[in-house]
PDB file of C-alpha atoms (C1' of nucleotides) in Angstrom:
ATOM      1  CA  MET A   1       0.040  -0.036  -0.043  1.00 40.00           C
ATOM      2  CA  THR A   2       1.513   3.224  -1.150  1.00 43.00           C
ATOM      3  CA  GLU A   3       1.076   6.226   1.059  1.00 47.00           C
ATOM      4  CA  ALA A   4       0.302   9.328  -0.842  1.00 53.00           C
ATOM      5  CA  GLN A   5       3.039  11.957  -0.403  1.00 60.00           C
ATOM      6  CA  ILE A   6       1.774  15.470   0.249  1.00 64.00           C
ATOM      7  CA  ASP A   7       3.305  18.294  -1.657  1.00 64.00           C
ATOM      8  CA  PRO A   8       5.160  20.199   1.088  1.00 65.00           C
ATOM      9  CA  ARG A   9       4.049  23.476  -0.520  1.00 66.00           C
ATOM     10  CA  ILE A  10       0.556  23.176   0.964  1.00 70.00           C
ATOM     11  CA  LEU A  11       1.912  22.754   4.493  1.00 67.00           C
ATOM     12  CA  ARG A  12       3.647  26.186   4.442  1.00 76.00           C
ATOM     13  CA  ALA A  13       0.982  27.897   2.230  1.00 86.00           C
ATOM     14  CA  PRO A  14      -0.300  30.994   4.148  1.00 94.00           C
ATOM     15  CA  ILE A  15      -4.256  31.147   4.474  1.00 96.00           C
ATOM     16  CA  LEU A  16      -5.708  33.969   2.465  1.00 97.00           C
ATOM     17  CA  PRO A  17      -6.845  36.831   4.793  1.00 98.00           C
ATOM     18  CA  ARG A  18     -10.463  38.108   4.920  1.00 98.00           C
ATOM     19  CA  SER A  19      -9.301  41.236   3.038  1.00 98.00           C
ATOM     20  CA  PHE A  20      -8.639  38.994   0.010  1.00 98.00           C
ATOM     21  CA  TYR A  21     -12.352  38.258  -0.141  1.00 98.00           C
ATOM     22  CA  ALA A  22     -13.668  41.805   0.754  1.00 98.00           C
ATOM     23  CA  ARG A  23     -13.399  42.995  -2.901  1.00 98.00           C
ATOM     24  CA  PRO A  24     -15.634  43.032  -5.965  1.00 98.00           C
ATOM     25  CA  THR A  25     -16.689  39.465  -6.793  1.00 98.00           C
ATOM     26  CA  VAL A  26     -15.096  39.473 -10.222  1.00 98.00           C
ATOM     27  CA  GLN A  27     -11.823  40.506  -8.746  1.00 98.00           C
ATOM     28  CA  VAL A  28     -11.983  37.602  -6.272  1.00 98.00           C
ATOM     29  CA  ALA A  29     -13.044  35.071  -8.920  1.00 98.00           C
ATOM     30  CA  ARG A  30      -9.926  35.947 -11.082  1.00 98.00           C
ATOM     31  CA  ALA A  31      -7.618  36.082  -8.101  1.00 98.00           C
ATOM     32  CA  LEU A  32      -8.714  32.674  -6.891  1.00 98.00           C
ATOM     33  CA  LEU A  33      -7.234  31.017  -9.979  1.00 97.00           C
ATOM     34  CA  GLY A  34      -3.903  29.379  -8.950  1.00 95.00           C
ATOM     35  CA  LYS A  35      -4.840  29.421  -5.261  1.00 96.00           C
ATOM     36  CA  ILE A  36      -4.771  26.191  -3.174  1.00 95.00           C
ATOM     37  CA  LEU A  37      -8.079  24.745  -1.781  1.00 96.00           C
ATOM     38  CA  VAL A  38      -7.450  22.603   1.287  1.00 95.00           C
ATOM     39  CA  HIS A  39      -9.840  20.439   3.273  1.00 95.00           C
ATOM     40  CA  ASP A  40      -8.022  19.286   6.507  1.00 91.00           C
ATOM     41  CA  ARG A  41     -10.427  16.687   7.748  1.00 85.00           C
ATOM     42  CA  LEU A  42      -8.576  16.324  11.025  1.00 70.00           C
ATOM     43  CA  GLY A  43      -8.072  19.984  11.728  1.00 53.00           C
ATOM     44  CA  PRO A  44      -4.464  21.022  12.515  1.00 53.00           C
ATOM     45  CA  GLY A  45      -3.419  17.393  13.128  1.00 52.00           C
ATOM     46  CA  PHE A  46      -0.849  15.307  11.140  1.00 50.00           C
ATOM     47  CA  GLY A  47      -3.018  12.770   9.540  1.00 56.00           C
ATOM     48  CA  ALA A  48      -1.453  13.226   6.183  1.00 57.00           C
ATOM     49  CA  GLU A  49      -3.990  11.076   4.225  1.00 61.00           C
ATOM     50  CA  ARG A  50      -6.849  13.061   5.723  1.00 81.00           C
ATOM     51  CA  ARG A  51      -5.713  16.157   4.096  1.00 88.00           C
ATOM     52  CA  ALA A  52      -7.032  16.816   0.553  1.00 93.00           C
ATOM     53  CA  ALA A  53      -5.930  19.691  -1.622  1.00 93.00           C
ATOM     54  CA  GLY A  54      -5.948  21.027  -5.147  1.00 94.00           C
ATOM     55  CA  ARG A  55      -5.084  24.097  -7.120  1.00 95.00           C
ATOM     56  CA  ILE A  56      -8.067  26.166  -8.272  1.00 97.00           C
ATOM     57  CA  VAL A  57      -8.116  26.187 -12.113  1.00 97.00           C
ATOM     58  CA  GLU A  58     -11.823  27.262 -12.822  1.00 98.00           C
ATOM     59  CA  THR A  59     -14.204  29.799 -11.069  1.00 98.00           C
ATOM     60  CA  GLU A  60     -17.413  31.606 -11.851  1.00 98.00           C
ATOM     61  CA  ALA A  61     -18.553  35.003 -10.340  1.00 98.00           C
ATOM     62  CA  TYR A  62     -22.237  35.381  -9.219  1.00 98.00           C
ATOM     63  CA  LEU A  63     -23.083  39.080  -8.677  1.00 98.00           C
ATOM     64  CA  GLY A  64     -25.690  38.971  -5.901  1.00 96.00           C
ATOM     65  CA  THR A  65     -28.912  41.144  -6.247  1.00 96.00           C
ATOM     66  CA  ALA A  66     -27.775  42.422  -9.642  1.00 96.00           C
ATOM     67  CA  ASP A  67     -27.443  39.047 -11.206  1.00 97.00           C
ATOM     68  CA  PRO A  68     -30.527  37.041 -12.332  1.00 96.00           C
ATOM     69  CA  ALA A  69     -28.540  33.808 -12.234  1.00 97.00           C
ATOM     70  CA  ALA A  70     -27.378  34.326  -8.677  1.00 97.00           C
ATOM     71  CA  HIS A  71     -29.232  32.710  -5.737  1.00 98.00           C
ATOM     72  CA  ALA A  72     -29.010  36.079  -3.966  1.00 97.00           C
ATOM     73  CA  TYR A  73     -30.917  37.675  -6.756  1.00 97.00           C
ATOM     74  CA  ARG A  74     -34.234  37.599  -4.854  1.00 95.00           C
ATOM     75  CA  GLY A  75     -32.735  38.832  -1.627  1.00 96.00           C
ATOM     76  CA  VAL A  76     -32.263  37.326   1.812  1.00 97.00           C
ATOM     77  CA  THR A  77     -33.758  33.976   2.539  1.00 96.00           C
ATOM     78  CA  THR A  78     -32.861  31.110   4.949  1.00 96.00           C
ATOM     79  CA  ARG A  79     -30.616  29.839   2.208  1.00 97.00           C
ATOM     80  CA  THR A  80     -29.018  32.945   0.997  1.00 97.00           C
ATOM     81  CA  ARG A  81     -28.360  34.561   4.407  1.00 97.00           C
ATOM     82  CA  VAL A  82     -24.658  33.600   4.320  1.00 98.00           C
ATOM     83  CA  LEU A  83     -24.266  35.422   0.916  1.00 98.00           C
ATOM     84  CA  PHE A  84     -25.096  38.696   2.645  1.00 98.00           C
ATOM     85  CA  GLY A  85     -22.766  37.991   5.614  1.00 97.00           C
ATOM     86  CA  PRO A  86     -19.057  38.723   6.010  1.00 98.00           C
ATOM     87  CA  PRO A  87     -16.689  37.692   3.170  1.00 98.00           C
ATOM     88  CA  GLY A  88     -14.350  34.769   3.350  1.00 98.00           C
ATOM     89  CA  HIS A  89     -17.079  32.193   4.306  1.00 98.00           C
ATOM     90  CA  ALA A  90     -18.232  29.138   2.501  1.00 98.00           C
ATOM     91  CA  TYR A  91     -21.603  29.014   0.825  1.00 98.00           C
ATOM     92  CA  VAL A  92     -22.340  25.325   0.116  1.00 98.00           C
ATOM     93  CA  TYR A  93     -25.708  24.243  -1.517  1.00 98.00           C
ATOM     94  CA  LEU A  94     -27.052  21.010  -2.825  1.00 97.00           C
ATOM     95  CA  ILE A  95     -28.037  20.896  -6.479  1.00 97.00           C
ATOM     96  CA  TYR A  96     -30.116  18.403  -8.499  1.00 96.00           C
ATOM     97  CA  GLY A  97     -30.387  16.369  -5.225  1.00 96.00           C
ATOM     98  CA  MET A  98     -27.038  14.888  -5.584  1.00 96.00           C
ATOM     99  CA  TYR A  99     -24.184  17.375  -5.767  1.00 98.00           C
ATOM    100  CA  ASN A 100     -22.746  19.965  -3.494  1.00 98.00           C
ATOM    101  CA  CYS A 101     -21.414  23.044  -4.826  1.00 98.00           C
ATOM    102  CA  LEU A 102     -18.784  25.125  -2.987  1.00 98.00           C
ATOM    103  CA  ASN A 103     -19.027  28.979  -3.269  1.00 98.00           C
ATOM    104  CA  VAL A 104     -16.822  31.568  -1.507  1.00 98.00           C
ATOM    105  CA  VAL A 105     -18.487  34.736  -0.174  1.00 98.00           C
ATOM    106  CA  ALA A 106     -17.091  37.943  -1.558  1.00 98.00           C
ATOM    107  CA  GLU A 107     -17.768  41.641  -1.227  1.00 98.00           C
ATOM    108  CA  ALA A 108     -18.237  43.576   2.083  1.00 98.00           C
ATOM    109  CA  GLU A 109     -20.642  42.362   4.696  1.00 97.00           C
ATOM    110  CA  GLY A 110     -24.171  43.407   3.717  1.00 97.00           C
ATOM    111  CA  THR A 111     -23.468  43.073  -0.091  1.00 97.00           C
ATOM    112  CA  ALA A 112     -24.153  39.637  -1.731  1.00 97.00           C
ATOM    113  CA  GLY A 113     -21.628  38.125  -4.141  1.00 97.00           C
ATOM    114  CA  CYS A 114     -19.870  34.781  -4.370  1.00 98.00           C
ATOM    115  CA  VAL A 115     -17.567  32.733  -6.435  1.00 98.00           C
ATOM    116  CA  LEU A 116     -18.326  29.134  -7.420  1.00 98.00           C
ATOM    117  CA  ILE A 117     -15.222  26.902  -7.460  1.00 98.00           C
ATOM    118  CA  ARG A 118     -15.778  24.790 -10.545  1.00 98.00           C
ATOM    119  CA  ALA A 119     -12.485  22.745 -10.886  1.00 98.00           C
ATOM    120  CA  ILE A 120      -9.242  21.944  -9.127  1.00 97.00           C
ATOM    121  CA  GLU A 121      -6.052  20.412 -10.180  1.00 95.00           C
ATOM    122  CA  PRO A 122      -5.142  17.689  -7.659  1.00 94.00           C
ATOM    123  CA  ILE A 123      -2.148  18.265  -5.344  1.00 92.00           C
ATOM    124  CA  THR A 124      -2.843  15.435  -2.953  1.00 90.00           C
ATOM    125  CA  SER A 125      -4.272  12.246  -4.367  1.00 88.00           C
ATOM    126  CA  LEU A 126      -8.038  12.727  -4.575  1.00 91.00           C
ATOM    127  CA  GLU A 127     -10.871  10.238  -4.416  1.00 89.00           C
ATOM    128  CA  GLY A 128     -12.267  10.899  -7.905  1.00 93.00           C
ATOM    129  CA  SER A 129     -11.902  13.819 -10.240  1.00 95.00           C
ATOM    130  CA  GLY A 130     -11.621  17.469  -9.178  1.00 95.00           C
ATOM    131  CA  SER A 131     -13.078  18.744 -12.553  1.00 97.00           C
ATOM    132  CA  GLY A 132     -16.616  20.030 -12.165  1.00 97.00           C
ATOM    133  CA  PRO A 133     -18.230  21.737  -9.154  1.00 98.00           C
ATOM    134  CA  GLY A 134     -20.109  18.625  -8.034  1.00 97.00           C
ATOM    135  CA  ARG A 135     -17.138  16.314  -8.463  1.00 97.00           C
ATOM    136  CA  LEU A 136     -14.568  18.491  -6.577  1.00 98.00           C
ATOM    137  CA  THR A 137     -16.730  18.752  -3.467  1.00 98.00           C
ATOM    138  CA  ARG A 138     -17.313  14.944  -3.467  1.00 97.00           C
ATOM    139  CA  ALA A 139     -13.443  14.478  -3.909  1.00 97.00           C
ATOM    140  CA  LEU A 140     -12.595  16.832  -0.949  1.00 97.00           C
ATOM    141  CA  GLY A 141     -15.475  15.643   1.232  1.00 96.00           C
ATOM    142  CA  ILE A 142     -17.213  19.003   1.313  1.00 97.00           C
ATOM    143  CA  THR A 143     -20.954  18.859   2.149  1.00 97.00           C
ATOM    144  CA  LEU A 144     -23.841  20.991   3.360  1.00 97.00           C
ATOM    145  CA  LYS A 145     -22.545  20.882   6.838  1.00 96.00           C
ATOM    146  CA  HIS A 146     -19.764  23.161   5.729  1.00 97.00           C
ATOM    147  CA  ASN A 147     -22.165  25.878   4.799  1.00 97.00           C
ATOM    148  CA  GLY A 148     -21.325  29.169   6.540  1.00 97.00           C
ATOM    149  CA  GLN A 149     -17.879  28.050   7.668  1.00 97.00           C
ATOM    150  CA  ASP A 150     -15.074  30.596   7.867  1.00 98.00           C
ATOM    151  CA  LEU A 151     -12.562  29.969   5.240  1.00 98.00           C
ATOM    152  CA  THR A 152      -9.753  31.816   7.259  1.00 97.00           C
ATOM    153  CA  ARG A 153     -10.246  29.440  10.088  1.00 95.00           C
ATOM    154  CA  GLY A 154     -10.498  26.002   8.512  1.00 81.00           C
ATOM    155  CA  PRO A 155     -10.837  23.040   8.325  1.00 94.00           C
ATOM    156  CA  ILE A 156     -11.578  24.274   4.769  1.00 97.00           C
ATOM    157  CA  THR A 157      -9.080  26.920   3.751  1.00 97.00           C
ATOM    158  CA  ILE A 158      -7.878  28.716   0.605  1.00 97.00           C
ATOM    159  CA  ARG A 159      -4.053  29.310   0.605  1.00 95.00           C
ATOM    160  CA  GLU A 160      -1.402  31.365  -1.347  1.00 94.00           C
ATOM    161  CA  PRO A 161       0.924  28.975  -3.024  1.00 89.00           C
ATOM    162  CA  ILE A 162       4.388  29.532  -1.275  1.00 79.00           C
ATOM    163  CA  ASP A 163       6.400  29.209  -4.362  1.00 70.00           C
ATOM    164  CA  PRO A 164       4.722  30.546  -7.481  1.00 60.00           C
ATOM    165  CA  GLU A 165       7.362  29.213  -9.753  1.00 63.00           C
ATOM    166  CA  ALA A 166       6.563  25.612  -8.803  1.00 62.00           C
ATOM    167  CA  GLY A 167       3.785  23.579 -10.119  1.00 62.00           C
ATOM    168  CA  PRO A 168       2.286  23.143 -13.593  1.00 58.00           C
ATOM    169  CA  THR A 169      -0.150  26.039 -13.314  1.00 60.00           C
ATOM    170  CA  ALA A 170       2.251  28.488 -11.539  1.00 73.00           C
ATOM    171  CA  VAL A 171       2.459  30.625 -14.792  1.00 85.00           C
ATOM    172  CA  PHE A 172      -0.903  30.784 -16.628  1.00 93.00           C
ATOM    173  CA  GLU A 173      -3.101  32.674 -18.788  1.00 95.00           C
ATOM    174  CA  THR A 174      -6.630  33.517 -17.610  1.00 96.00           C
ATOM    175  CA  ALA A 175      -9.320  32.669 -20.152  1.00 96.00           C
ATOM    176  CA  VAL A 176     -12.904  34.073 -19.885  1.00 96.00           C
ATOM    177  CA  SER A 177     -16.209  32.534 -21.065  1.00 96.00           C
ATOM    178  CA  PRO A 178     -19.900  32.702 -20.228  1.00 95.00           C
ATOM    179  CA  ARG A 179     -21.006  30.656 -17.166  1.00 96.00           C
ATOM    180  CA  ILE A 180     -21.957  27.042 -17.516  1.00 95.00           C
ATOM    181  CA  GLY A 181     -25.407  25.538 -16.986  1.00 94.00           C
ATOM    182  CA  ILE A 182     -27.524  28.659 -16.389  1.00 94.00           C
ATOM    183  CA  ARG A 183     -30.288  30.216 -18.373  1.00 93.00           C
ATOM    184  CA  GLN A 184     -30.527  33.810 -16.963  1.00 93.00           C
ATOM    185  CA  ALA A 185     -27.770  36.097 -17.956  1.00 95.00           C
ATOM    186  CA  ALA A 186     -26.420  33.228 -20.107  1.00 93.00           C
ATOM    187  CA  ASP A 187     -24.057  35.442 -22.010  1.00 94.00           C
ATOM    188  CA  TRP A 188     -22.266  37.295 -19.247  1.00 96.00           C
ATOM    189  CA  PRO A 189     -18.593  36.586 -19.345  1.00 97.00           C
ATOM    190  CA  LEU A 190     -18.138  35.611 -15.789  1.00 97.00           C
ATOM    191  CA  ARG A 191     -16.373  32.222 -15.996  1.00 97.00           C
ATOM    192  CA  PHE A 192     -12.588  32.259 -15.512  1.00 97.00           C
ATOM    193  CA  PHE A 193     -10.184  29.392 -16.037  1.00 97.00           C
ATOM    194  CA  VAL A 194      -6.655  28.590 -16.629  1.00 96.00           C
ATOM    195  CA  ARG A 195      -6.185  28.333 -20.315  1.00 94.00           C
ATOM    196  CA  GLY A 196      -5.078  25.037 -21.394  1.00 93.00           C
ATOM    197  CA  ASN A 197      -5.339  23.314 -18.045  1.00 94.00           C
ATOM    198  CA  ALA A 198      -6.367  19.727 -18.462  1.00 94.00           C
ATOM    199  CA  HIS A 199      -8.547  19.719 -15.248  1.00 96.00           C
ATOM    200  CA  VAL A 200     -10.845  22.565 -16.396  1.00 96.00           C
ATOM    201  CA  SER A 201     -14.355  21.236 -16.569  1.00 94.00           C
ATOM    202  CA  ARG A 202     -15.922  20.424 -20.045  1.00 78.00           C
ATOM    203  CA  SER A 203     -19.556  20.532 -19.072  1.00 61.00           C
ATOM    204  CA  PRO A 204     -21.767  21.255 -22.068  1.00 54.00           C
ATOM    205  CA  ARG A 205     -23.599  24.540 -22.205  1.00 49.00           C
ATOM    206  CA  ARG A 206     -27.310  23.995 -21.309  1.00 46.00           C
ATOM    207  CA  ILE A 207     -29.609  24.785 -24.266  1.00 43.00           C
ATOM    208  CA  SER A 208     -33.150  25.745 -24.744  1.00 40.00           C
TER     209      SER A 208
ATOM    210  C1'  DG B   1     -48.843  21.145   3.933  1.00 94.62           C
ATOM    211  C1'  DC B   2     -47.699  20.735  -1.379  1.00 94.62           C
ATOM    212  C1'  DT B   3     -45.159  21.177  -5.728  1.00 94.62           C
ATOM    213  C1'  DA B   4     -41.734  23.004  -8.952  1.00 94.62           C
ATOM    214  C1'  DT B   5     -37.184  23.817  -9.722  1.00 94.62           C
ATOM    215  C1'  DG B   6     -32.357  23.428 -10.485  1.00 94.62           C
ATOM    216  C1'  DA B   7     -24.769  27.232 -10.650  1.00 94.62           C
ATOM    217  C1'  DT B   8     -24.606  18.434 -12.123  1.00 94.62           C
ATOM    218  C1'  DC B   9     -22.994  14.269 -14.025  1.00 94.62           C
ATOM    219  C1'  DA B  10     -23.166   9.700 -16.304  1.00 94.62           C
ATOM    220  C1'  DT B  11     -24.959   7.102 -19.706  1.00 94.62           C
ATOM    221  C1'  DA B  12     -27.040   6.435 -24.332  1.00 94.62           C
TER     222       DA B  12
ATOM    223  C1'  DA C   1     -31.861  13.293 -24.558  1.00 94.62           C
ATOM    224  C1'  DT C   2     -32.862  11.278 -20.090  1.00 94.62           C
ATOM    225  C1'  DG C   3     -32.748  10.215 -15.209  1.00 94.62           C
ATOM    226  C1'  DA C   4     -31.071  10.045 -10.417  1.00 94.62           C
ATOM    227  C1'  DT C   5     -32.652  12.578  -6.067  1.00 94.62           C
ATOM    228  C1'  DC C   6     -33.487  16.508  -2.401  1.00 94.62           C
ATOM    229  C1'  DA C   7     -33.097  21.213  -0.020  1.00 94.62           C
ATOM    230  C1'  DT C   8     -35.152  25.279  -0.767  1.00 94.62           C
ATOM    231  C1'  DA C   9     -38.621  28.662  -2.261  1.00 94.62           C
ATOM    232  C1'  DG C  10     -43.041  29.976  -3.156  1.00 94.62           C
ATOM    233  C1'  DC C  11     -47.648  29.452  -2.445  1.00 94.62           C
ATOM    234  C1'  DA C  12     -51.983  27.727  -0.121  1.00 94.62           C
TER     235       DA C  12
END
DNA sequence: GCTATGATCATA
DNA sequence: ATGATCATAGCA
């Protein structure tokens, strides 16, 4: 049985501060590309195989009350409350009865806005693919119970890679496209991904 | 209480 | 093109 070796870069990677998230949503969506998403299932322990991590290679911005495709479009509800809360928290929801989607709350408290994490490039060995929003949460063990959690505290954190010269996506070009799978505001250019990266999702655009 | 609706994915 | 499967929203 081969123990998966953790890339030591994630052990030293500093957690992104709240100020990173307290910016316009589109800025946050672009800035999240290349950052490292970590789920430490044992907290600050040393259980190496319990730590799952990947590099973010695809995101989508959802612009709150100004965006017909956003959950926050119709204002505060039980579900969307976290979107209007302080930035740097996780917004997790269940879609199609089977998939959890992980979003990051952006903008100042009181203003809704979030970034959907759509794909990661594995750093640790993952159980399954990290390509696609439903698959990456399954691979990292992220569920509804993580909704509202503070991403500056963990166990889910997003980190700055310590050595930007290392790794296959360290130097990259950001590509832009319409968002995947929505019907409202279907042509808004709010999807961002690492051009040419093999782990970017290839979900078909929903039609009709 | 009830019903419609998905920011998905796999299979065909 | 279809189906699996369920939390949430909107309405009565």
